[in-house]
mmCIF file of N, CA and C in Angstrom:
data_model
loop_
_atom_site.group_PDB
_atom_site.id
_atom_site.type_symbol
_atom_site.label_atom_id
_atom_site.label_comp_id
_atom_site.label_asym_id
_atom_site.label_seq_id
_atom_site.Cartn_x
_atom_site.Cartn_y
_atom_site.Cartn_z
ATOM 1 N N UNK A 27 14.216 -19.467 17.610
ATOM 2 C CA UNK A 27 13.119 -19.885 16.751
ATOM 3 C C UNK A 27 13.183 -19.084 15.440
ATOM 4 N N UNK A 28 13.083 -19.780 14.325
ATOM 5 C CA UNK A 28 13.131 -19.114 13.014
ATOM 6 C C UNK A 28 11.798 -18.428 12.718
ATOM 7 N N UNK A 29 11.805 -17.569 11.707
ATOM 8 C CA UNK A 29 10.562 -16.906 11.288
ATOM 9 C C UNK A 29 9.526 -17.921 10.820
ATOM 10 N N UNK A 30 9.985 -18.967 10.136
ATOM 11 C CA UNK A 30 9.046 -20.002 9.691
ATOM 12 C C UNK A 30 8.426 -20.731 10.873
ATOM 13 N N UNK A 31 9.223 -20.982 11.895
ATOM 14 C CA UNK A 31 8.692 -21.637 13.093
ATOM 15 C C UNK A 31 7.699 -20.734 13.818
ATOM 16 N N UNK A 32 7.979 -19.440 13.860
ATOM 17 C CA UNK A 32 7.052 -18.480 14.470
ATOM 18 C C UNK A 32 5.750 -18.409 13.680
ATOM 19 N N UNK A 33 5.856 -18.418 12.355
ATOM 20 C CA UNK A 33 4.653 -18.395 11.515
ATOM 21 C C UNK A 33 3.831 -19.660 11.721
ATOM 22 N N UNK A 34 4.505 -20.799 11.828
ATOM 23 C CA UNK A 34 3.795 -22.060 12.070
ATOM 24 C C UNK A 34 3.068 -22.013 13.406
ATOM 25 N N UNK A 35 3.696 -21.421 14.399
ATOM 26 C CA UNK A 35 3.059 -21.285 15.714
ATOM 27 C C UNK A 35 1.815 -20.401 15.621
ATOM 28 N N UNK A 36 1.900 -19.339 14.843
ATOM 29 C CA UNK A 36 0.741 -18.469 14.627
ATOM 30 C C UNK A 36 -0.423 -19.260 14.048
ATOM 31 N N UNK A 37 -0.138 -20.072 13.033
ATOM 32 C CA UNK A 37 -1.201 -20.862 12.417
ATOM 33 C C UNK A 37 -1.758 -21.906 13.377
ATOM 34 N N UNK A 38 -0.930 -22.452 14.246
ATOM 35 C CA UNK A 38 -1.428 -23.380 15.260
ATOM 36 C C UNK A 38 -2.414 -22.680 16.183
ATOM 37 N N UNK A 39 -2.108 -21.442 16.539
ATOM 38 C CA UNK A 39 -2.997 -20.674 17.418
ATOM 39 C C UNK A 39 -4.333 -20.370 16.746
ATOM 40 N N UNK A 40 -4.322 -20.218 15.449
ATOM 41 C CA UNK A 40 -5.541 -19.903 14.703
ATOM 42 C C UNK A 40 -6.287 -21.150 14.231
ATOM 43 N N UNK A 41 -5.723 -22.322 14.452
ATOM 44 C CA UNK A 41 -6.207 -23.558 13.836
ATOM 45 C C UNK A 41 -7.481 -24.122 14.475
ATOM 46 N N UNK A 42 -8.511 -23.301 14.553
ATOM 47 C CA UNK A 42 -9.823 -23.776 14.990
ATOM 48 C C UNK A 42 -10.862 -22.821 14.420
ATOM 49 N N UNK A 43 -11.973 -23.340 13.886
ATOM 50 C CA UNK A 43 -12.994 -22.466 13.282
ATOM 51 C C UNK A 43 -13.514 -21.394 14.223
ATOM 52 N N UNK A 44 -13.643 -21.710 15.501
ATOM 53 C CA UNK A 44 -14.137 -20.715 16.455
ATOM 54 C C UNK A 44 -13.132 -19.579 16.619
ATOM 55 N N UNK A 45 -11.852 -19.905 16.668
ATOM 56 C CA UNK A 45 -10.847 -18.849 16.811
ATOM 57 C C UNK A 45 -10.785 -17.980 15.556
ATOM 58 N N UNK A 46 -10.977 -18.582 14.396
ATOM 59 C CA UNK A 46 -11.035 -17.780 13.158
ATOM 60 C C UNK A 46 -12.232 -16.833 13.192
ATOM 61 N N UNK A 47 -13.364 -17.333 13.649
ATOM 62 C CA UNK A 47 -14.567 -16.494 13.752
ATOM 63 C C UNK A 47 -14.347 -15.358 14.751
ATOM 64 N N UNK A 48 -13.693 -15.649 15.853
ATOM 65 C CA UNK A 48 -13.409 -14.620 16.850
ATOM 66 C C UNK A 48 -12.521 -13.533 16.252
ATOM 67 N N UNK A 49 -11.482 -13.919 15.531
ATOM 68 C CA UNK A 49 -10.598 -12.938 14.903
ATOM 69 C C UNK A 49 -11.388 -12.044 13.961
ATOM 70 N N UNK A 50 -12.263 -12.638 13.158
ATOM 71 C CA UNK A 50 -13.041 -11.831 12.217
ATOM 72 C C UNK A 50 -13.989 -10.883 12.949
ATOM 73 N N UNK A 51 -14.584 -11.337 14.025
ATOM 74 C CA UNK A 51 -15.476 -10.464 14.787
ATOM 75 C C UNK A 51 -14.696 -9.328 15.452
ATOM 76 N N UNK A 52 -13.482 -9.598 15.880
ATOM 77 C CA UNK A 52 -12.658 -8.562 16.491
ATOM 78 C C UNK A 52 -12.089 -7.587 15.467
ATOM 79 N N UNK A 53 -12.123 -7.942 14.201
ATOM 80 C CA UNK A 53 -11.600 -7.029 13.175
ATOM 81 C C UNK A 53 -12.434 -5.751 13.107
ATOM 82 N N UNK A 54 -13.661 -5.806 13.607
ATOM 83 C CA UNK A 54 -14.515 -4.619 13.640
ATOM 84 C C UNK A 54 -14.338 -3.790 14.900
ATOM 85 N N UNK A 55 -13.475 -4.213 15.798
ATOM 86 C CA UNK A 55 -13.245 -3.481 17.039
ATOM 87 C C UNK A 55 -13.455 -4.389 18.240
ATOM 88 N N UNK A 56 -13.373 -3.805 19.421
ATOM 89 C CA UNK A 56 -13.452 -4.600 20.651
ATOM 90 C C UNK A 56 -14.804 -5.295 20.782
ATOM 91 N N UNK A 57 -14.764 -6.438 21.440
ATOM 92 C CA UNK A 57 -15.979 -7.188 21.750
ATOM 93 C C UNK A 57 -15.809 -7.800 23.124
ATOM 94 N N UNK A 58 -16.921 -7.921 23.815
ATOM 95 C CA UNK A 58 -16.917 -8.525 25.137
ATOM 96 C C UNK A 58 -17.387 -9.973 25.040
ATOM 97 N N UNK A 59 -17.019 -10.760 26.034
ATOM 98 C CA UNK A 59 -17.292 -12.192 26.020
ATOM 99 C C UNK A 59 -18.778 -12.465 25.794
ATOM 100 N N UNK A 60 -19.641 -11.742 26.463
ATOM 101 C CA UNK A 60 -21.092 -11.963 26.316
ATOM 102 C C UNK A 60 -21.547 -11.808 24.868
ATOM 103 N N UNK A 61 -20.957 -10.872 24.169
ATOM 104 C CA UNK A 61 -21.303 -10.637 22.764
ATOM 105 C C UNK A 61 -20.892 -11.836 21.903
ATOM 106 N N UNK A 62 -19.702 -12.383 22.175
ATOM 107 C CA UNK A 62 -19.256 -13.574 21.451
ATOM 108 C C UNK A 62 -20.204 -14.744 21.707
ATOM 109 N N UNK A 63 -20.601 -14.926 22.950
ATOM 110 C CA UNK A 63 -21.509 -16.017 23.315
ATOM 111 C C UNK A 63 -22.791 -15.906 22.498
ATOM 112 N N UNK A 64 -23.329 -14.716 22.435
ATOM 113 C CA UNK A 64 -24.575 -14.483 21.698
ATOM 114 C C UNK A 64 -24.379 -14.679 20.191
ATOM 115 N N UNK A 65 -23.342 -14.081 19.639
ATOM 116 C CA UNK A 65 -23.130 -14.116 18.186
ATOM 117 C C UNK A 65 -22.686 -15.484 17.675
ATOM 118 N N UNK A 66 -21.897 -16.211 18.476
ATOM 119 C CA UNK A 66 -21.377 -17.511 18.039
ATOM 120 C C UNK A 66 -22.286 -18.665 18.459
ATOM 121 N N UNK A 67 -23.206 -18.403 19.382
ATOM 122 C CA UNK A 67 -24.110 -19.455 19.841
ATOM 123 C C UNK A 67 -23.400 -20.542 20.638
ATOM 124 N N UNK A 68 -22.350 -20.152 21.347
ATOM 125 C CA UNK A 68 -21.574 -21.103 22.136
ATOM 126 C C UNK A 68 -21.701 -20.772 23.613
ATOM 127 N N UNK A 69 -21.326 -21.725 24.450
ATOM 128 C CA UNK A 69 -21.334 -21.483 25.893
ATOM 129 C C UNK A 69 -20.162 -20.573 26.263
ATOM 130 N N UNK A 70 -20.349 -19.829 27.329
ATOM 131 C CA UNK A 70 -19.329 -18.881 27.748
ATOM 132 C C UNK A 70 -17.999 -19.560 28.037
ATOM 133 N N UNK A 71 -18.034 -20.735 28.653
ATOM 134 C CA UNK A 71 -16.788 -21.449 28.966
ATOM 135 C C UNK A 71 -16.015 -21.790 27.701
ATOM 136 N N UNK A 72 -16.732 -22.179 26.646
ATOM 137 C CA UNK A 72 -16.085 -22.530 25.386
ATOM 138 C C UNK A 72 -15.456 -21.298 24.747
ATOM 139 N N UNK A 73 -16.197 -20.203 24.706
ATOM 140 C CA UNK A 73 -15.678 -18.953 24.138
ATOM 141 C C UNK A 73 -14.461 -18.489 24.927
ATOM 142 N N UNK A 74 -14.553 -18.538 26.250
ATOM 143 C CA UNK A 74 -13.446 -18.098 27.097
ATOM 144 C C UNK A 74 -12.195 -18.938 26.867
ATOM 145 N N UNK A 75 -12.377 -20.230 26.630
ATOM 146 C CA UNK A 75 -11.235 -21.108 26.371
ATOM 147 C C UNK A 75 -10.510 -20.694 25.083
ATOM 148 N N UNK A 76 -11.281 -20.417 24.034
ATOM 149 C CA UNK A 76 -10.668 -20.005 22.769
ATOM 150 C C UNK A 76 -10.002 -18.632 22.899
ATOM 151 N N UNK A 77 -10.647 -17.721 23.614
ATOM 152 C CA UNK A 77 -10.054 -16.404 23.834
ATOM 153 C C UNK A 77 -8.756 -16.517 24.643
ATOM 154 N N UNK A 78 -8.733 -17.432 25.580
ATOM 155 C CA UNK A 78 -7.535 -17.654 26.387
ATOM 156 C C UNK A 78 -6.366 -18.123 25.516
ATOM 157 N N UNK A 79 -6.642 -19.013 24.585
ATOM 158 C CA UNK A 79 -5.596 -19.492 23.673
ATOM 159 C C UNK A 79 -5.071 -18.341 22.821
ATOM 160 N N UNK A 80 -5.974 -17.541 22.281
ATOM 161 C CA UNK A 80 -5.562 -16.396 21.464
ATOM 162 C C UNK A 80 -4.754 -15.394 22.293
ATOM 163 N N UNK A 81 -5.139 -15.216 23.547
ATOM 164 C CA UNK A 81 -4.414 -14.302 24.436
ATOM 165 C C UNK A 81 -3.023 -14.852 24.760
ATOM 166 N N UNK A 82 -2.931 -16.150 25.063
ATOM 167 C CA UNK A 82 -1.637 -16.770 25.363
ATOM 168 C C UNK A 82 -0.678 -16.670 24.179
ATOM 169 N N UNK A 83 -1.223 -16.711 22.977
ATOM 170 C CA UNK A 83 -0.398 -16.595 21.766
ATOM 171 C C UNK A 83 -0.027 -15.146 21.463
ATOM 172 N N UNK A 84 -0.595 -14.217 22.210
ATOM 173 C CA UNK A 84 -0.299 -12.804 21.996
ATOM 174 C C UNK A 84 -1.073 -12.174 20.862
ATOM 175 N N UNK A 85 -2.141 -12.834 20.421
ATOM 176 C CA UNK A 85 -2.908 -12.320 19.281
ATOM 177 C C UNK A 85 -4.012 -11.361 19.701
ATOM 178 N N UNK A 86 -4.491 -11.492 20.939
ATOM 179 C CA UNK A 86 -5.514 -10.587 21.460
ATOM 180 C C UNK A 86 -5.110 -10.104 22.848
ATOM 181 N N UNK A 87 -5.720 -9.010 23.248
ATOM 182 C CA UNK A 87 -5.530 -8.441 24.573
ATOM 183 C C UNK A 87 -6.895 -8.318 25.225
ATOM 184 N N UNK A 88 -6.941 -8.586 26.526
ATOM 185 C CA UNK A 88 -8.205 -8.438 27.257
ATOM 186 C C UNK A 88 -8.113 -7.239 28.186
ATOM 187 N N UNK A 89 -9.284 -6.660 28.440
ATOM 188 C CA UNK A 89 -9.355 -5.512 29.341
ATOM 189 C C UNK A 89 -10.676 -5.589 30.087
ATOM 190 N N UNK A 90 -10.626 -5.473 31.405
ATOM 191 C CA UNK A 90 -11.846 -5.488 32.206
ATOM 192 C C UNK A 90 -12.490 -4.112 32.130
ATOM 193 N N UNK A 91 -13.776 -4.106 31.817
ATOM 194 C CA UNK A 91 -14.555 -2.874 31.761
ATOM 195 C C UNK A 91 -15.803 -3.093 32.610
ATOM 196 N N UNK A 92 -15.789 -2.522 33.796
ATOM 197 C CA UNK A 92 -16.864 -2.705 34.779
ATOM 198 C C UNK A 92 -17.037 -4.187 35.091
ATOM 199 N N UNK A 93 -18.192 -4.761 34.723
ATOM 200 C CA UNK A 93 -18.464 -6.165 35.060
ATOM 201 C C UNK A 93 -18.221 -7.115 33.898
ATOM 202 N N UNK A 94 -17.524 -6.662 32.874
ATOM 203 C CA UNK A 94 -17.296 -7.519 31.702
ATOM 204 C C UNK A 94 -15.839 -7.459 31.271
ATOM 205 N N UNK A 95 -15.445 -8.467 30.511
ATOM 206 C CA UNK A 95 -14.096 -8.516 29.946
ATOM 207 C C UNK A 95 -14.221 -8.366 28.439
ATOM 208 N N UNK A 96 -13.508 -7.405 27.894
ATOM 209 C CA UNK A 96 -13.548 -7.151 26.455
ATOM 210 C C UNK A 96 -12.193 -7.492 25.842
ATOM 211 N N UNK A 97 -12.232 -7.833 24.555
ATOM 212 C CA UNK A 97 -11.031 -8.270 23.845
ATOM 213 C C UNK A 97 -10.785 -7.401 22.619
ATOM 214 N N UNK A 98 -9.504 -7.278 22.275
ATOM 215 C CA UNK A 98 -9.045 -6.496 21.129
ATOM 216 C C UNK A 98 -8.023 -7.314 20.361
ATOM 217 N N UNK A 99 -7.982 -7.127 19.049
ATOM 218 C CA UNK A 99 -6.917 -7.736 18.245
ATOM 219 C C UNK A 99 -5.625 -6.961 18.468
ATOM 220 N N UNK A 100 -4.529 -7.663 18.634
ATOM 221 C CA UNK A 100 -3.231 -6.998 18.739
ATOM 222 C C UNK A 100 -2.654 -6.661 17.370
ATOM 223 N N UNK A 101 -3.111 -7.376 16.339
ATOM 224 C CA UNK A 101 -2.605 -7.164 14.979
ATOM 225 C C UNK A 101 -3.784 -7.158 14.010
ATOM 226 N N UNK A 102 -4.074 -6.023 13.423
ATOM 227 C CA UNK A 102 -5.195 -5.940 12.487
ATOM 228 C C UNK A 102 -4.967 -6.833 11.265
ATOM 229 N N UNK A 103 -3.703 -7.156 10.977
ATOM 230 C CA UNK A 103 -3.371 -8.010 9.837
ATOM 231 C C UNK A 103 -3.909 -9.432 9.984
ATOM 232 N N UNK A 104 -4.227 -9.836 11.201
ATOM 233 C CA UNK A 104 -4.774 -11.187 11.417
ATOM 234 C C UNK A 104 -6.067 -11.390 10.631
ATOM 235 N N UNK A 105 -6.901 -10.377 10.597
ATOM 236 C CA UNK A 105 -8.159 -10.488 9.857
ATOM 237 C C UNK A 105 -7.894 -10.720 8.374
ATOM 238 N N UNK A 106 -6.861 -10.086 7.844
ATOM 239 C CA UNK A 106 -6.521 -10.272 6.428
ATOM 240 C C UNK A 106 -6.011 -11.686 6.181
ATOM 241 N N UNK A 107 -5.269 -12.234 7.127
ATOM 242 C CA UNK A 107 -4.806 -13.624 7.004
ATOM 243 C C UNK A 107 -6.003 -14.559 6.932
ATOM 244 N N UNK A 108 -6.988 -14.332 7.797
ATOM 245 C CA UNK A 108 -8.187 -15.189 7.812
ATOM 246 C C UNK A 108 -8.979 -15.012 6.515
ATOM 247 N N UNK A 109 -9.122 -13.775 6.066
ATOM 248 C CA UNK A 109 -9.843 -13.528 4.803
ATOM 249 C C UNK A 109 -9.163 -14.257 3.645
ATOM 250 N N UNK A 110 -7.841 -14.184 3.598
ATOM 251 C CA UNK A 110 -7.082 -14.853 2.535
ATOM 252 C C UNK A 110 -7.274 -16.363 2.623
ATOM 253 N N UNK A 111 -7.205 -16.920 3.812
ATOM 254 C CA UNK A 111 -7.406 -18.368 3.980
ATOM 255 C C UNK A 111 -8.797 -18.772 3.491
ATOM 256 N N UNK A 112 -9.786 -17.964 3.780
ATOM 257 C CA UNK A 112 -11.154 -18.265 3.328
ATOM 258 C C UNK A 112 -11.237 -18.230 1.799
ATOM 259 N N UNK A 113 -10.563 -17.252 1.178
ATOM 260 C CA UNK A 113 -10.556 -17.174 -0.289
ATOM 261 C C UNK A 113 -9.889 -18.395 -0.899
ATOM 262 N N UNK A 114 -8.759 -18.786 -0.354
ATOM 263 C CA UNK A 114 -8.009 -19.941 -0.874
ATOM 264 C C UNK A 114 -8.849 -21.202 -0.773
ATOM 265 N N UNK A 115 -9.532 -21.398 0.337
ATOM 266 C CA UNK A 115 -10.309 -22.620 0.516
ATOM 267 C C UNK A 115 -11.585 -22.627 -0.315
ATOM 268 N N UNK A 116 -12.091 -21.471 -0.687
ATOM 269 C CA UNK A 116 -13.269 -21.399 -1.565
ATOM 270 C C UNK A 116 -12.970 -21.931 -2.958
ATOM 271 N N UNK A 117 -11.737 -21.770 -3.382
ATOM 272 C CA UNK A 117 -11.329 -22.163 -4.749
ATOM 273 C C UNK A 117 -11.292 -23.660 -4.936
ATOM 274 N N UNK A 118 -11.212 -24.409 -3.861
ATOM 275 C CA UNK A 118 -11.078 -25.866 -3.970
ATOM 276 C C UNK A 118 -12.406 -26.526 -4.160
#
């Protein structure tokens, strides 16, 4: 797989508003599923589905802490990619 193909795959993994919001929320540090549910106003199953996609793509890591599952960004640069995309789309 070429670098361009890998980059395209990255964008496919990020290609949903909820996943972009999750990345931005994780840019401040770890968050647990319950926190995402509260902050995003979505059902837990929906949040978990998006987190699963991000995890399968290798963009986030999950860790069980007592009775909850928390998530971390694997690459802090992801937040900058999302910020840049938001800036570009504001100009249009």
